[in-house]
Structures are given as C-alpha cells and as structure tokens.
PDB file of C-alpha atoms in Angstrom:
ATOM      1  CA  MET A  87       0.000   0.000   0.000  1.00 56.00           C
ATOM      2  CA  GLU A  88       1.337   3.431  -0.911  1.00 71.00           C
ATOM      3  CA  ASP A  89       2.073   5.894   1.863  1.00 83.00           C
ATOM      4  CA  LYS A  90       2.601   9.024  -0.254  1.00 91.00           C
ATOM      5  CA  VAL A  91       0.034  11.300  -1.852  1.00 92.00           C
ATOM      6  CA  ARG A  92      -0.064  10.960  -5.607  1.00 91.00           C
ATOM      7  CA  VAL A  93      -1.860  12.669  -8.457  1.00 92.00           C
ATOM      8  CA  ILE A  94      -3.219  10.813 -11.451  1.00 90.00           C
ATOM      9  CA  GLU A  95      -3.560  13.061 -14.476  1.00 90.00           C
ATOM     10  CA  GLY A  96      -6.598  12.515 -16.640  1.00 91.00           C
ATOM     11  CA  GLU A  97      -7.631  13.715 -20.042  1.00 91.00           C
ATOM     12  CA  VAL A  98      -9.971  16.369 -21.402  1.00 90.00           C
ATOM     13  CA  TYR A  99     -11.158  15.954 -24.990  1.00 89.00           C
ATOM     14  CA  ARG A 100     -13.014  18.784 -26.700  1.00 90.00           C
ATOM     15  CA  ASP A 101     -14.592  18.915 -30.119  1.00 91.00           C
ATOM     16  CA  GLU A 102     -17.725  20.277 -31.798  1.00 93.00           C
ATOM     17  CA  ARG A 103     -19.872  17.695 -29.947  1.00 91.00           C
ATOM     18  CA  GLY A 104     -18.782  18.752 -26.465  1.00 89.00           C
ATOM     19  CA  VAL A 105     -16.295  17.621 -23.831  1.00 89.00           C
ATOM     20  CA  ILE A 106     -15.256  14.215 -22.500  1.00 89.00           C
ATOM     21  CA  THR A 107     -13.318  14.219 -19.236  1.00 89.00           C
ATOM     22  CA  SER A 108     -11.660  10.945 -18.262  1.00 89.00           C
ATOM     23  CA  LEU A 109      -9.306   9.325 -15.772  1.00 90.00           C
ATOM     24  CA  ASN A 110      -8.196   6.348 -17.819  1.00 86.00           C
ATOM     25  CA  ASP A 111      -5.204   5.580 -15.562  1.00 88.00           C
ATOM     26  CA  PHE A 112      -7.263   5.537 -12.350  1.00 88.00           C
ATOM     27  CA  HIS A 113      -8.562   2.218 -11.059  1.00 85.00           C
ATOM     28  CA  LEU A 114     -11.306   1.983  -8.450  1.00 83.00           C
ATOM     29  CA  GLU A 115      -9.629  -0.768  -6.455  1.00 83.00           C
ATOM     30  CA  GLY A 116     -10.177  -0.145  -2.756  1.00 86.00           C
ATOM     31  CA  ALA A 117     -12.954   2.440  -3.096  1.00 89.00           C
ATOM     32  CA  ASN A 118     -15.986   1.483  -0.990  1.00 91.00           C
ATOM     33  CA  ARG A 119     -18.162   4.588  -1.136  1.00 93.00           C
ATOM     34  CA  ILE A 120     -18.562   7.915  -2.898  1.00 93.00           C
ATOM     35  CA  TYR A 121     -19.912  11.287  -1.862  1.00 93.00           C
ATOM     36  CA  PHE A 122     -19.997  14.854  -3.150  1.00 95.00           C
ATOM     37  CA  ILE A 123     -19.137  18.075  -1.323  1.00 94.00           C
ATOM     38  CA  HIS A 124     -20.923  21.135  -2.673  1.00 93.00           C
ATOM     39  CA  HIS A 125     -19.511  24.486  -1.592  1.00 86.00           C
ATOM     40  CA  PRO A 126     -21.545  27.544  -2.551  1.00 87.00           C
ATOM     41  CA  ASP A 127     -19.420  29.921  -0.424  1.00 88.00           C
ATOM     42  CA  THR A 128     -15.715  30.719  -0.982  1.00 88.00           C
ATOM     43  CA  SER A 129     -15.287  31.884   2.630  1.00 88.00           C
ATOM     44  CA  VAL A 130     -15.946  28.412   4.075  1.00 89.00           C
ATOM     45  CA  VAL A 131     -12.949  26.194   4.872  1.00 92.00           C
ATOM     46  CA  ARG A 132     -13.742  22.504   5.416  1.00 91.00           C
ATOM     47  CA  GLY A 133     -11.322  20.523   7.560  1.00 86.00           C
ATOM     48  CA  TRP A 134      -8.857  19.572   8.918  1.00 96.00           C
ATOM     49  CA  HIS A 135     -10.207  16.013   8.943  1.00 95.00           C
ATOM     50  CA  GLY A 136      -7.789  13.142   9.391  1.00 95.00           C
ATOM     51  CA  HIS A 137      -7.912   9.370   9.045  1.00 95.00           C
ATOM     52  CA  ARG A 138      -5.431   6.855  10.393  1.00 94.00           C
ATOM     53  CA  TRP A 139      -6.814   3.971   8.293  1.00 94.00           C
ATOM     54  CA  GLU A 140      -9.025   5.510   5.603  1.00 94.00           C
ATOM     55  CA  ARG A 141      -7.714   6.330   2.135  1.00 94.00           C
ATOM     56  CA  LYS A 142      -9.439   8.988   0.023  1.00 96.00           C
ATOM     57  CA  TRP A 143      -9.499  10.227  -3.545  1.00 95.00           C
ATOM     58  CA  PHE A 144     -10.474  13.824  -4.466  1.00 97.00           C
ATOM     59  CA  TYR A 145     -11.755  14.936  -7.877  1.00 97.00           C
ATOM     60  CA  CYS A 146     -13.161  18.371  -8.744  1.00 96.00           C
ATOM     61  CA  VAL A 147     -16.398  17.922 -10.696  1.00 95.00           C
ATOM     62  CA  LYS A 148     -17.387  21.584 -10.934  1.00 95.00           C
ATOM     63  CA  GLY A 149     -15.575  24.839 -10.220  1.00 95.00           C
ATOM     64  CA  THR A 150     -12.248  25.104  -8.430  1.00 95.00           C
ATOM     65  CA  PHE A 151     -10.872  23.961  -5.055  1.00 95.00           C
ATOM     66  CA  ASP A 152      -7.696  24.254  -3.052  1.00 95.00           C
ATOM     67  CA  LEU A 153      -7.093  20.910  -1.339  1.00 96.00           C
ATOM     68  CA  ALA A 154      -4.437  20.587   1.348  1.00 96.00           C
ATOM     69  CA  VAL A 155      -3.217  17.337   2.882  1.00 97.00           C
ATOM     70  CA  VAL A 156      -0.729  16.779   5.682  1.00 97.00           C
ATOM     71  CA  LYS A 157       0.861  13.611   7.072  1.00 97.00           C
ATOM     72  CA  ILE A 158       0.006  13.458  10.775  1.00 97.00           C
ATOM     73  CA  ASP A 159       2.923  12.746  13.117  1.00 97.00           C
ATOM     74  CA  ASP A 160       0.949  12.399  16.377  1.00 97.00           C
ATOM     75  CA  TRP A 161      -2.812  11.889  16.214  1.00 96.00           C
ATOM     76  CA  PHE A 162      -3.460  13.235  19.723  1.00 96.00           C
ATOM     77  CA  ASN A 163      -1.102  16.214  19.520  1.00 96.00           C
ATOM     78  CA  PRO A 164       0.172  16.850  15.969  1.00 97.00           C
ATOM     79  CA  SER A 165       3.126  19.187  15.462  1.00 96.00           C
ATOM     80  CA  ALA A 166       2.219  22.741  14.541  1.00 95.00           C
ATOM     81  CA  ASP A 167       5.116  22.901  12.052  1.00 95.00           C
ATOM     82  CA  LEU A 168       3.946  20.132   9.699  1.00 96.00           C
ATOM     83  CA  VAL A 169       4.108  21.208   6.047  1.00 94.00           C
ATOM     84  CA  PRO A 170       1.026  20.396   3.981  1.00 95.00           C
ATOM     85  CA  GLU A 171       0.906  19.603   0.292  1.00 95.00           C
ATOM     86  CA  VAL A 172      -1.559  21.807  -1.594  1.00 95.00           C
ATOM     87  CA  PHE A 173      -3.330  20.915  -4.818  1.00 96.00           C
ATOM     88  CA  HIS A 174      -5.314  23.307  -6.997  1.00 95.00           C
ATOM     89  CA  LEU A 175      -8.123  21.219  -8.496  1.00 96.00           C
ATOM     90  CA  THR A 176     -10.374  22.517 -11.258  1.00 95.00           C
ATOM     91  CA  GLU A 177     -13.001  21.144 -13.591  1.00 94.00           C
ATOM     92  CA  GLU A 178     -10.840  22.364 -16.479  1.00 92.00           C
ATOM     93  CA  ARG A 179      -8.081  19.862 -15.692  1.00 93.00           C
ATOM     94  CA  SER A 180      -8.946  16.230 -15.145  1.00 94.00           C
ATOM     95  CA  ARG A 181      -6.900  14.792 -12.286  1.00 95.00           C
ATOM     96  CA  ILE A 182      -7.513  12.937  -9.067  1.00 96.00           C
ATOM     97  CA  VAL A 183      -5.540  13.288  -5.839  1.00 96.00           C
ATOM     98  CA  CYS A 184      -5.012   9.944  -4.083  1.00 96.00           C
ATOM     99  CA  VAL A 185      -4.491  10.330  -0.327  1.00 96.00           C
ATOM    100  CA  PRO A 186      -3.289   7.288   1.614  1.00 95.00           C
ATOM    101  CA  PRO A 187      -4.175   6.562   5.248  1.00 95.00           C
ATOM    102  CA  GLY A 188      -2.365   8.657   7.843  1.00 96.00           C
ATOM    103  CA  TYR A 189      -3.226  12.093   6.454  1.00 97.00           C
ATOM    104  CA  ALA A 190      -5.577  14.950   7.317  1.00 97.00           C
ATOM    105  CA  ASN A 191      -7.232  16.992   4.577  1.00 96.00           C
ATOM    106  CA  CYS A 192      -8.682  20.468   4.377  1.00 96.00           C
ATOM    107  CA  LEU A 193     -10.302  22.249   1.458  1.00 94.00           C
ATOM    108  CA  ARG A 194     -11.888  25.457   0.319  1.00 93.00           C
ATOM    109  CA  THR A 195     -13.636  26.421  -2.853  1.00 92.00           C
ATOM    110  CA  VAL A 196     -12.008  29.099  -4.955  1.00 92.00           C
ATOM    111  CA  THR A 197     -15.040  29.706  -7.167  1.00 93.00           C
ATOM    112  CA  PRO A 198     -18.607  29.825  -5.829  1.00 93.00           C
ATOM    113  CA  ASP A 199     -20.886  26.842  -6.374  1.00 92.00           C
ATOM    114  CA  SER A 200     -18.096  24.252  -6.720  1.00 95.00           C
ATOM    115  CA  THR A 201     -18.486  20.488  -6.292  1.00 95.00           C
ATOM    116  CA  MET A 202     -15.868  17.939  -5.194  1.00 96.00           C
ATOM    117  CA  MET A 203     -16.307  14.187  -5.619  1.00 95.00           C
ATOM    118  CA  VAL A 204     -14.690  12.126  -2.862  1.00 96.00           C
ATOM    119  CA  LEU A 205     -14.134   8.372  -2.897  1.00 95.00           C
ATOM    120  CA  SER A 206     -13.408   6.583   0.365  1.00 94.00           C
ATOM    121  CA  GLY A 207     -11.710   3.297   1.085  1.00 91.00           C
ATOM    122  CA  VAL A 208     -13.939   2.433   4.058  1.00 89.00           C
ATOM    123  CA  VAL A 209     -17.645   2.030   4.706  1.00 88.00           C
ATOM    124  CA  LEU A 210     -19.377   4.762   6.712  1.00 88.00           C
ATOM    125  CA  PRO A 211     -19.383   3.128  10.189  1.00 87.00           C
ATOM    126  CA  ASP A 212     -15.624   2.547   9.905  1.00 89.00           C
ATOM    127  CA  ALA A 213     -15.121   6.162   8.796  1.00 88.00           C
ATOM    128  CA  TYR A 214     -16.906   7.421  11.931  1.00 89.00           C
ATOM    129  CA  ALA A 215     -14.576   5.315  14.082  1.00 91.00           C
ATOM    130  CA  ASP A 216     -11.514   6.806  12.331  1.00 92.00           C
ATOM    131  CA  SER A 217     -12.302  10.524  12.424  1.00 93.00           C
ATOM    132  CA  TRP A 218      -9.779  13.050  13.713  1.00 94.00           C
ATOM    133  CA  ARG A 219     -10.556  16.798  13.635  1.00 95.00           C
ATOM    134  CA  TYR A 220      -8.124  19.699  13.914  1.00 96.00           C
ATOM    135  CA  PRO A 221      -8.633  23.497  13.731  1.00 94.00           C
ATOM    136  CA  THR A 222      -8.818  24.922  10.207  1.00 92.00           C
ATOM    137  CA  GLU A 223      -6.116  27.483  11.001  1.00 91.00           C
ATOM    138  CA  MET A 224      -3.490  24.781  11.624  1.00 93.00           C
ATOM    139  CA  TRP A 225      -0.760  24.440   8.983  1.00 95.00           C
ATOM    140  CA  ILE A 226      -2.175  26.917   6.406  1.00 92.00           C
ATOM    141  CA  ASP A 227      -3.219  30.546   6.439  1.00 87.00           C
ATOM    142  CA  TRP A 228      -6.478  30.119   4.514  1.00 87.00           C
ATOM    143  CA  ALA A 229      -6.997  33.903   4.450  1.00 83.00           C
ATOM    144  CA  ARG A 230      -4.383  34.008   1.696  1.00 74.00           C
ATOM    145  CA  LYS A 231      -5.919  33.990  -1.763  1.00 64.00           C
ATOM    146  CA  ASP A 232      -2.783  32.612  -3.442  1.00 66.00           C
ATOM    147  CA  ILE A 233      -2.092  29.279  -1.768  1.00 73.00           C
ATOM    148  CA  ASP A 234       0.899  27.644  -3.525  1.00 69.00           C
ATOM    149  CA  GLU A 235       0.276  24.306  -5.174  1.00 71.00           C
ATOM    150  CA  LYS A 236       2.496  21.276  -4.602  1.00 58.00           C
ATOM    151  CA  LYS A 237       4.790  20.978  -7.600  1.00 44.00           C
TER     152      LYS A 237
END
C-alpha cells in the first residue's frame, strides 16, 4: 500500500460535440463509497479532517478547489510545524488526488458553487470510528488567496 500522496492526471477531450473528461489511468480498487461536497461559499474552509486507516481520492467535478493534505505525526497532539501539500483542483483539468491513510485533509472552494467528488476506502461506520478533527487554522493561512500548489 502506498504511503505518499499521488496525483493521477486525466484527459480532457473537446470537439464540436462537447467535452469528454476521463481518468483512464485511475482504477477503483479499494474504493468502498462515494460522496460529493458542494460548496456555494468561498469563505468556508472545510477541515482539517484526518484518518489513520481511511484512504481517500479527491476529484473536482465543478468549479475550483484548493485541497491541502498533511501527514500526521501524532494523532493526539500533531506538530504545529507540519508542512502540507496543496493541490489546486479545477473542472478544467482532469486529475484525481489519491491520499493514503495517515493524512488529514482540508479544502476550500475558490469559485462559488463548486463540487468535489470524494471516494473513500472504508464504509461509513468505519469512517466514523476513524475521524480526527483539527482546527482549520493549523498548517495553512487560509486567508491568503494565493495558496501555492504542490509541484
């Protein structure tokens, strides 16, 4: 099992008939449920939400999001100096961020009325048993408009 965050680039095909967005190199192995996060308001920051055992996949369906993930060093008292990875996800670029267990995530919408699709590696009762919450102001200053993306 991988222990590093990875990004799978997809494809966007446009012609006179419309647009096809795909993730041909992504395989659904290990995904047990799916849900959508709709954010109408750019001032709302969702997170930090961590999982010791749950793996997640994030894909922007509509609009634009900043997604941050950080590897947790101590679940009961994580270090304040952890450095998150930030990903700028948009409907214009097909890609999925694969987050292994052991990370916390936090996100905000950059454009109003955005939608994020999230796949989870565990069923809902197991997710409730593996839920760790931290203040949104930890690790990133979300007041900044120009959060730097992980290169």
